[in-house]
Coordinates of C-alpha atoms in Angstrom, one line a residue:
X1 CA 0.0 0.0 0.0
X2 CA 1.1 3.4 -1.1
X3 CA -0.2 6.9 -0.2
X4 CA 1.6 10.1 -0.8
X5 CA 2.8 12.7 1.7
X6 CA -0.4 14.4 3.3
X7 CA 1.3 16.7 5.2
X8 CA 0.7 20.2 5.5
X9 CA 4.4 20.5 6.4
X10 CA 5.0 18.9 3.2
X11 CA 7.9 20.6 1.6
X12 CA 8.4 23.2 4.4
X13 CA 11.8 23.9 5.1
X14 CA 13.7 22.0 8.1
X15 CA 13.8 23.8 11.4
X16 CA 17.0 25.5 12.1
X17 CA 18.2 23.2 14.9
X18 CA 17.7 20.1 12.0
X19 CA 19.4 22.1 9.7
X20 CA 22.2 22.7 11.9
X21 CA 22.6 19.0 13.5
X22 CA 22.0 17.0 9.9
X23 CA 23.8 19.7 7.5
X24 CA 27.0 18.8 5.9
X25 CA 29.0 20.2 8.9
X26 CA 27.8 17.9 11.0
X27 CA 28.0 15.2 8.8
X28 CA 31.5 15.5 8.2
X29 CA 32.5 16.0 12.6
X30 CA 30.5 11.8 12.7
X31 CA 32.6 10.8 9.8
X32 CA 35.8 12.3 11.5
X33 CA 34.8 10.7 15.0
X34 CA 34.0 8.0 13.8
X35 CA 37.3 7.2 11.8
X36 CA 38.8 7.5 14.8
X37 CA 37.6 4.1 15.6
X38 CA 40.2 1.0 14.9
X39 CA 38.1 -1.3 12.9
X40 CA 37.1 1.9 11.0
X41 CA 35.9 1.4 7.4
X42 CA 33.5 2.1 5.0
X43 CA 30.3 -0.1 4.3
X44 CA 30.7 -1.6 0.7
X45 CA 28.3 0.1 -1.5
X46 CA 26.9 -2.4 -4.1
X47 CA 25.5 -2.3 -7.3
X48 CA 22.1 -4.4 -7.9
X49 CA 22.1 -4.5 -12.0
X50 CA 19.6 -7.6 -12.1
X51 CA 17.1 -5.7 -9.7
X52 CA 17.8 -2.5 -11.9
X53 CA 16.8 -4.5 -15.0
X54 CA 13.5 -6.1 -13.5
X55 CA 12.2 -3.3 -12.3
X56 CA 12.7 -1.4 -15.3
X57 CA 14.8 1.2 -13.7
X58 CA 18.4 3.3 -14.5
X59 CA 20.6 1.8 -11.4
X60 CA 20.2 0.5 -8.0
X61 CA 22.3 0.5 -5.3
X62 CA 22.2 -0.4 -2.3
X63 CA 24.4 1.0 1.3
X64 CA 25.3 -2.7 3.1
X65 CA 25.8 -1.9 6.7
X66 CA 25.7 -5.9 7.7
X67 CA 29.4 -5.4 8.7
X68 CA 29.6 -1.9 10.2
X69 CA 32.1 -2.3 13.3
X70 CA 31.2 -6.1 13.6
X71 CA 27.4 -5.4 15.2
X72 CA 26.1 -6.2 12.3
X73 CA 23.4 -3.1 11.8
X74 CA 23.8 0.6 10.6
X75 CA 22.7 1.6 14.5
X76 CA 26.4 0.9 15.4
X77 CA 26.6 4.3 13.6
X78 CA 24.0 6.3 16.1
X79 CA 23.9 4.6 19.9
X80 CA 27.6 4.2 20.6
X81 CA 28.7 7.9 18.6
X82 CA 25.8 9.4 21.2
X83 CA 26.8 7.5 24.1
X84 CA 31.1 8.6 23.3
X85 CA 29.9 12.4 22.6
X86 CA 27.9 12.4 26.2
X87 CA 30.9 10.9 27.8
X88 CA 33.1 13.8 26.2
X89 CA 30.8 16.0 27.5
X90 CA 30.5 15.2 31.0
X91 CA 34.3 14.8 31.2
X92 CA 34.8 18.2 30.0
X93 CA 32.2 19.4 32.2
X94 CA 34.0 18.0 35.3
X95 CA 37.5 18.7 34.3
X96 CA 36.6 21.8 33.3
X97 CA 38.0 22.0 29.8
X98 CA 37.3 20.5 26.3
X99 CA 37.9 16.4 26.1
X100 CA 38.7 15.2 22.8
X101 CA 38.2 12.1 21.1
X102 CA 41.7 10.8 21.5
X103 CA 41.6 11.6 25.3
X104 CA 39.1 8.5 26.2
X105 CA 42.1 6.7 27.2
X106 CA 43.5 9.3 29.4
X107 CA 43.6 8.6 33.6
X108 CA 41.9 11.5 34.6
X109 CA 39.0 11.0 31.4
X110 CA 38.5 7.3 32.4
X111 CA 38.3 8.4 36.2
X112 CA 34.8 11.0 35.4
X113 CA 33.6 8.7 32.5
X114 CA 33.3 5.4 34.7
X115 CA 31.2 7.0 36.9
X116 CA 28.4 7.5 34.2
X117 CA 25.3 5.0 33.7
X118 CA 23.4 5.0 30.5
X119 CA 20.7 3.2 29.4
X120 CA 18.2 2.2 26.1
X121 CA 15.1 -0.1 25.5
X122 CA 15.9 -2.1 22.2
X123 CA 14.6 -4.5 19.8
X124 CA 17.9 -5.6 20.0
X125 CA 20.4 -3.4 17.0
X126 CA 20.2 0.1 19.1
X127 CA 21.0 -1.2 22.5
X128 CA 24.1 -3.8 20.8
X129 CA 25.1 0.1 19.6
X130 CA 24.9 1.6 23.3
X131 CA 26.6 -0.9 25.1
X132 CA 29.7 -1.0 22.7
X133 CA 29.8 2.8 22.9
X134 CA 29.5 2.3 26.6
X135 CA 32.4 -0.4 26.3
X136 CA 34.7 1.8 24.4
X137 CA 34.3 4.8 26.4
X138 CA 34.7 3.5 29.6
X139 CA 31.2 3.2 31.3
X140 CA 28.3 1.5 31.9
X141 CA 25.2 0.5 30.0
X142 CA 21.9 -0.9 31.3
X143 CA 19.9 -2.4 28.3
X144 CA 15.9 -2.8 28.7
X145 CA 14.5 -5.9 26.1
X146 CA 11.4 -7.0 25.6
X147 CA 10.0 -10.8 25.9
X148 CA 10.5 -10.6 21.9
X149 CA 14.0 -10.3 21.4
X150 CA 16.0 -13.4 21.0
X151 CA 18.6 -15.2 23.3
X152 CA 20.8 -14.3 20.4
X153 CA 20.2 -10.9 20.4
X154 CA 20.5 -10.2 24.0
X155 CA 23.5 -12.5 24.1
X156 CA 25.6 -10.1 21.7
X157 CA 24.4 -7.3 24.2
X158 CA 25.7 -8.5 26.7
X159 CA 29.3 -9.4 25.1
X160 CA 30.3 -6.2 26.0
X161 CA 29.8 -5.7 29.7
X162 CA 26.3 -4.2 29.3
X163 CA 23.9 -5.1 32.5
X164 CA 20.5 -6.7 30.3
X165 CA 17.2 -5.8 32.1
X166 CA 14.4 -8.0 30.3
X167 CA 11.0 -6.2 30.2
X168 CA 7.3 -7.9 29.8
X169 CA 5.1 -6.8 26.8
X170 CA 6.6 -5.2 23.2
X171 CA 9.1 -2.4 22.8
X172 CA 7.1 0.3 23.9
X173 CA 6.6 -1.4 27.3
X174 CA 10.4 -1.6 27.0
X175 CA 10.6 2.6 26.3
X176 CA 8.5 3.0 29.3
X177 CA 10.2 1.1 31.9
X178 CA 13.8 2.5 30.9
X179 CA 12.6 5.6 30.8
X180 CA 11.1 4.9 34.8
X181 CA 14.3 3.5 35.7
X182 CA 16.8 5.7 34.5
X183 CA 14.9 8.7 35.9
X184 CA 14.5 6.9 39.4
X185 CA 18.3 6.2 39.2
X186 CA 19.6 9.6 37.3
X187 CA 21.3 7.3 34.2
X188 CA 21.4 8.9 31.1
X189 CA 18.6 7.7 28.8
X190 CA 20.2 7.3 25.0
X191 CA 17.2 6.6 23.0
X192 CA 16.6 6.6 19.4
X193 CA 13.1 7.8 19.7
X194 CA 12.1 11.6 21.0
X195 CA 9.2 12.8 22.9
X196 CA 8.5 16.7 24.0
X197 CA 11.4 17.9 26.2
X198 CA 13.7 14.8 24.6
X199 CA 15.0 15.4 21.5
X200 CA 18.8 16.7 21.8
X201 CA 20.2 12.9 22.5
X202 CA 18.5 11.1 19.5
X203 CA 19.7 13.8 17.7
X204 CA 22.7 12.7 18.7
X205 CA 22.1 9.8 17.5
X206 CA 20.5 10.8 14.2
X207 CA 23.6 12.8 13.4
X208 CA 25.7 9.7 13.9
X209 CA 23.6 8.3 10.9
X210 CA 24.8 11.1 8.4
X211 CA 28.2 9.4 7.9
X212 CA 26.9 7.6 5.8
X213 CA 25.7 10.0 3.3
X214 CA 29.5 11.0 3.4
X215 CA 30.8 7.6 2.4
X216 CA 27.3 7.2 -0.3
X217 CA 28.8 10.7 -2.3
X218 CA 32.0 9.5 -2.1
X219 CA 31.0 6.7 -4.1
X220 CA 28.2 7.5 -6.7
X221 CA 28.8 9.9 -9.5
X222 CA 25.1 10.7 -9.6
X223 CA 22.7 11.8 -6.4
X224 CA 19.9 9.1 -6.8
X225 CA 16.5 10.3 -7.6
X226 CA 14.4 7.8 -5.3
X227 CA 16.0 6.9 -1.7
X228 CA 13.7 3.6 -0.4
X229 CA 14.2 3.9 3.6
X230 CA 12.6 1.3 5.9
X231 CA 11.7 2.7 9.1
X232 CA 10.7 1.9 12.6
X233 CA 10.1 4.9 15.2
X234 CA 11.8 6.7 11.9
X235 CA 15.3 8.4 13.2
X236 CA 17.2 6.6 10.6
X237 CA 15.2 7.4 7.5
X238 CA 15.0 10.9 8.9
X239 CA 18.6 11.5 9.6
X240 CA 19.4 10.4 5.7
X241 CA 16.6 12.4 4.3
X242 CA 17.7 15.6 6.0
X243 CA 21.4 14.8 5.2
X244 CA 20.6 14.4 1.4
X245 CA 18.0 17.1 1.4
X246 CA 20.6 19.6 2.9
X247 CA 23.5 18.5 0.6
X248 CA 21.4 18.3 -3.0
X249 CA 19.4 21.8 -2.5
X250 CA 16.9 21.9 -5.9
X251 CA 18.2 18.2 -6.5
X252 CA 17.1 16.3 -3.9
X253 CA 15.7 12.5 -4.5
X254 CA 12.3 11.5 -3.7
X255 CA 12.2 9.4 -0.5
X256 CA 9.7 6.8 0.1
X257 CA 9.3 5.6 3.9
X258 CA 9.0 1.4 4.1
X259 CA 6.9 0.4 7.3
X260 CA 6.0 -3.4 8.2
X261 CA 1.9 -3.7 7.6
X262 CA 1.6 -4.9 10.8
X263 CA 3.7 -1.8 12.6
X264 CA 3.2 1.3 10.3
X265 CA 2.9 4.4 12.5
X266 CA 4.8 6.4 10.7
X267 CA 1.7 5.3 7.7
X268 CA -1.1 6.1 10.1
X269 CA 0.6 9.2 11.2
X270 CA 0.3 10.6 7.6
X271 CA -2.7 9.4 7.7
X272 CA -4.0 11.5 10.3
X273 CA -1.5 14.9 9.4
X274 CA -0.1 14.2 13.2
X275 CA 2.2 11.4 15.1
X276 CA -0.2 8.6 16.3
X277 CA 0.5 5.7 18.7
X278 CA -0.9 2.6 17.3
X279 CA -2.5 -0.6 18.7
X280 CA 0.0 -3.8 18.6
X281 CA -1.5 -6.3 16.2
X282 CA 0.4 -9.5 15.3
X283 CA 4.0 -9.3 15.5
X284 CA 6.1 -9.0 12.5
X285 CA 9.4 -11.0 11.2
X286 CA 11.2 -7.4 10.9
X287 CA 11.2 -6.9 14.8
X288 CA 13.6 -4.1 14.3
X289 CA 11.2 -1.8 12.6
X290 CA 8.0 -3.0 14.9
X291 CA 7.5 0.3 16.5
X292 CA 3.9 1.6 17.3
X293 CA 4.7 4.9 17.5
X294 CA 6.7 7.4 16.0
X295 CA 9.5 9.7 16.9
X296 CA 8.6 13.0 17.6
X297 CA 11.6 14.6 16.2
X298 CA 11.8 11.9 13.3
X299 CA 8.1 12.8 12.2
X300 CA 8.9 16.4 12.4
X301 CA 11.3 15.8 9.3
X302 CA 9.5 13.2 7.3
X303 CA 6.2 15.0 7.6
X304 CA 8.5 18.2 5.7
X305 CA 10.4 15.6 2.9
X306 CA 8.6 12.6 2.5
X307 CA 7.1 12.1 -0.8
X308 CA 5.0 8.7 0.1
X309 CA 4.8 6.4 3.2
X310 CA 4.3 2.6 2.0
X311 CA 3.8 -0.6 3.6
X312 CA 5.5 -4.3 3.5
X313 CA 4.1 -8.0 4.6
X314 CA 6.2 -10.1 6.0
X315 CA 6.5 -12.1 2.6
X316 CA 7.5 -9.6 0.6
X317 CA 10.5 -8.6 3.6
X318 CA 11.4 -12.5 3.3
X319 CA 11.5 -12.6 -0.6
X320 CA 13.6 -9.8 -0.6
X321 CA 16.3 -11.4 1.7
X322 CA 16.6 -14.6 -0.6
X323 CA 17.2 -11.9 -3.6
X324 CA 19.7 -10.2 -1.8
X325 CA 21.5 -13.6 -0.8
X326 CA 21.7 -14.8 -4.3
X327 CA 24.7 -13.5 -6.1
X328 CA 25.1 -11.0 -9.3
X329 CA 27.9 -12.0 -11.1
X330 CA 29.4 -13.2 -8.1
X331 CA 29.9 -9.7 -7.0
X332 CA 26.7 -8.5 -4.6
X333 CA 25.6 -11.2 -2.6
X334 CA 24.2 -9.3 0.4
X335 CA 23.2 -10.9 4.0
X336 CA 20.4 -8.9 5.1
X337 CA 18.2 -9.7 8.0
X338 CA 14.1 -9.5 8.1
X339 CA 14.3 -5.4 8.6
X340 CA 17.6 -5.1 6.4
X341 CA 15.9 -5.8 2.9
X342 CA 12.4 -3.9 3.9
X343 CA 13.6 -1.2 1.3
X344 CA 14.3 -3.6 -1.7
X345 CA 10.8 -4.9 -0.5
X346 CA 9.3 -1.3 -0.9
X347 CA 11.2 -0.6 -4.0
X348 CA 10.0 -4.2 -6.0
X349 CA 6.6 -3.5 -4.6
X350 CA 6.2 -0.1 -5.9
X351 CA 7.8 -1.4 -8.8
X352 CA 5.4 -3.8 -9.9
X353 CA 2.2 -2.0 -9.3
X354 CA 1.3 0.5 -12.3
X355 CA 0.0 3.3 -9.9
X356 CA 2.5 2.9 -7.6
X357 CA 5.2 3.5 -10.7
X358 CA 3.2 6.6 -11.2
X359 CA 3.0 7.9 -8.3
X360 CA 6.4 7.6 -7.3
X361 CA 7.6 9.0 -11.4
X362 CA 9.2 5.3 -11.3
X363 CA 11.4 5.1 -14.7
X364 CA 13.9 4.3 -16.9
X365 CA 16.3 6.9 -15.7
X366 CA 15.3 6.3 -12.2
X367 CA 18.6 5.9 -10.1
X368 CA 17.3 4.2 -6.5
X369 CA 19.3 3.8 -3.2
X370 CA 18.7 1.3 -1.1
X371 CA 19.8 0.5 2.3
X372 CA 20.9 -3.1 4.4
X373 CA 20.6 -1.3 7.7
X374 CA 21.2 -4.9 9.4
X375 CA 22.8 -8.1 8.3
X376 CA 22.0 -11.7 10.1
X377 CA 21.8 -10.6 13.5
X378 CA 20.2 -13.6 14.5
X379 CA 21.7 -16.5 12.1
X380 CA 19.2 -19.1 13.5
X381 CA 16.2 -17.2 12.2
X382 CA 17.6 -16.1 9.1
X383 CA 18.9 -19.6 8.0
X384 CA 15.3 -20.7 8.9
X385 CA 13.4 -18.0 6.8
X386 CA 16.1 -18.1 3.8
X387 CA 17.2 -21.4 4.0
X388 CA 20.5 -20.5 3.5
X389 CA 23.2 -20.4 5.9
X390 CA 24.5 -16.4 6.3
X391 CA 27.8 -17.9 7.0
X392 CA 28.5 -19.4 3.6
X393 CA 27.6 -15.7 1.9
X394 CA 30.8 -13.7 1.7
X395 CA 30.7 -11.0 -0.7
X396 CA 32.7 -11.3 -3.5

């Protein structure tokens, strides 16, 4: 299901404060930190020419973050660059001078830093982000999961050092009880999501997403005219629409925002011109994008530069992982997990549905960007909803 942007923000320019945390500026200070980072490197950026030709388009391409740092998920990018940025912060605060990235090692850094708690709820991606920022700076993360994420999941939490609090209920019984928790202990909440008076960290978190669009430009010779982005609460598809927005001016692509049928908010937000919280229905195989209700800050951007919100079922998320697993010319096999390949989902869905094409100005000199914002997190369920052992598929 397709529907175009009804917002009366549609097309209004990004607020100030956006422009100034998702500009090029700030893109270019997350690319800087995060090259500071050992096992720094960028995410391959991959050509789909079979996809191109069935769906009758110029190129695709699609941004594979299934290796980013080891964790497996673009949100490597946002929790753990928040989480080092805070602990800069407060170490400056206390010593009473500027802390820079290279000083996280230092005595007297590691001595203030230690000292600080932070915490998340997760589906499983954001909070595997927190703790290793937590881990590399020095302090210590509290995770809050819910009864849906997997052994495996909360597993590679708690590899590093992070203290895993499982929650009854969904995700946003999750949010809730982190958010009661850290207040009642004075941790430092690093969420991905935003509500009134809680915006500046997931910006923070946001603007760790724009590196990115860095690495994308470095790569393509052409901006793309249609950006598929799958989104949950909807910080990550914000993040990269703002950052392309702000670097393309006149030029920018069209963006198209991918939600799971069963967990559109984002969908029944532009529905109704205004964030809504929607009821839970039956759970979906892309648990990283099951979110019932959107980011505040994240709407605030879409509702300005979406052009259409669409949906997914769960078939069309798992047929687009066994395309992405099969290789081109032995060159772009791609492991991407049940949310990873919701955009290729969106894209061949749009794609084959003549309004759709029409809507979206679909053509032969469309150039589309996709993204794998998470590889086989969980191995077991994607060998047992490909068939195919994630192991086996090393990219050529």
């Amino acid at each position: 299901m397709i529907e175009r942007n009804k917002s009366i923000s549609r097309g209004k320019p990004l607020l100030a404060l956006d422009q100034e945390m998702f500009g090029p500026a700030a893109a270019v200070k997350a690319l800087e930190m995060l090259r500071l980072h050992p096992s720094y490197r960028p995410s391959p950026l991959r050509s789909l020419g079979e996809v191109a030709a069935t769906t009758g388009v110029r190129s695709v391409h699609i941004k594979d973050e299934s290796g980013r740092f080891g964790l497996g998920s673009f949100k490597s990018l946002g929790g753990a660059y928040a989480v080092v940025c805070l602990a800069l912060e407060e170490a400056g605060r206390v010593l009473g001078r500027p802390v820079l990235p290279g000083e996280l090692l230092d005595p007297d850094v590691r001595a203030v830093v230690r000292n600080i708690n932070v915490g998340c709820a997760t589906d499983g991606n954001h909070g595997r982000s927190v703790a290793a920022g937590a881990n590399l700076a020095g302090c210590q993360a509290n995770i809050f999961v819910h009864e849906g994420v997997s052994p495996e999941r909360i597993a590679a939490i708690a590899r590093f050092g992070a203290n895993v609090i499982e929650v009854d209920g969904n995700y946003d019984d999750a949010v809730a009880e982190a958010e009661r928790v850290c207040h009642a202990n004075s941790w430092i909440i690093v969420s991905d999501t935003s509500w009134p008076g809680y915006e500046r960290i997931p910006r923070l978190v946001m603007q760790g997403y724009t590196a990115m669009v860095s690495e994308i430009l470095d790569e393509m010779a052409e901006l793309p005219t249609h950006v598929f982005l799958q989104a949950g609460v909807g910080g990550f598809a914000a993040a990269i629409a703002a950052n392309l927005t702000l670097r393309s001016g006149t030029s920018r692509p069209k963006f198209i925002i991918v939600e799971p049928d069963r967990a559109a908010c984002l969908f029944a937000s532009n529905e109704a011109d205004a964030p809504v919280k929607i009821t839970p229905v039956e759970p979906t195989v892309m648990a990283m994008l099951e979110c019932y209700e959107p980011s505040m800050l994240a709407w605030g951007i879409l509702s300005r530069l979406a052009e259409a919100y669409m949906t997914v079922r769960d078939p069309d998320a798992i047929a687009a992982m066994k395309q992405l697993a099969r290789a081109e010319n032995g060159r772009s096999r791609v492991v991407a997990g049940e949310s990873g390949g919701a955009g290729l989902a969106g894209l061949l869905a749009a794609a084959s549905d003549p309004q759709g094409r029409e809507l979206l100005g679909l053509n032969a000199n469309s150039r589309v960007l996709l993204f794998n914002t998470e590889g086989a997190t969980d191995p077991s369920i994607y060998k047992s909803l490909t068939g195919v052992d994630p192991r086996i598929l090393v990219p050529a």
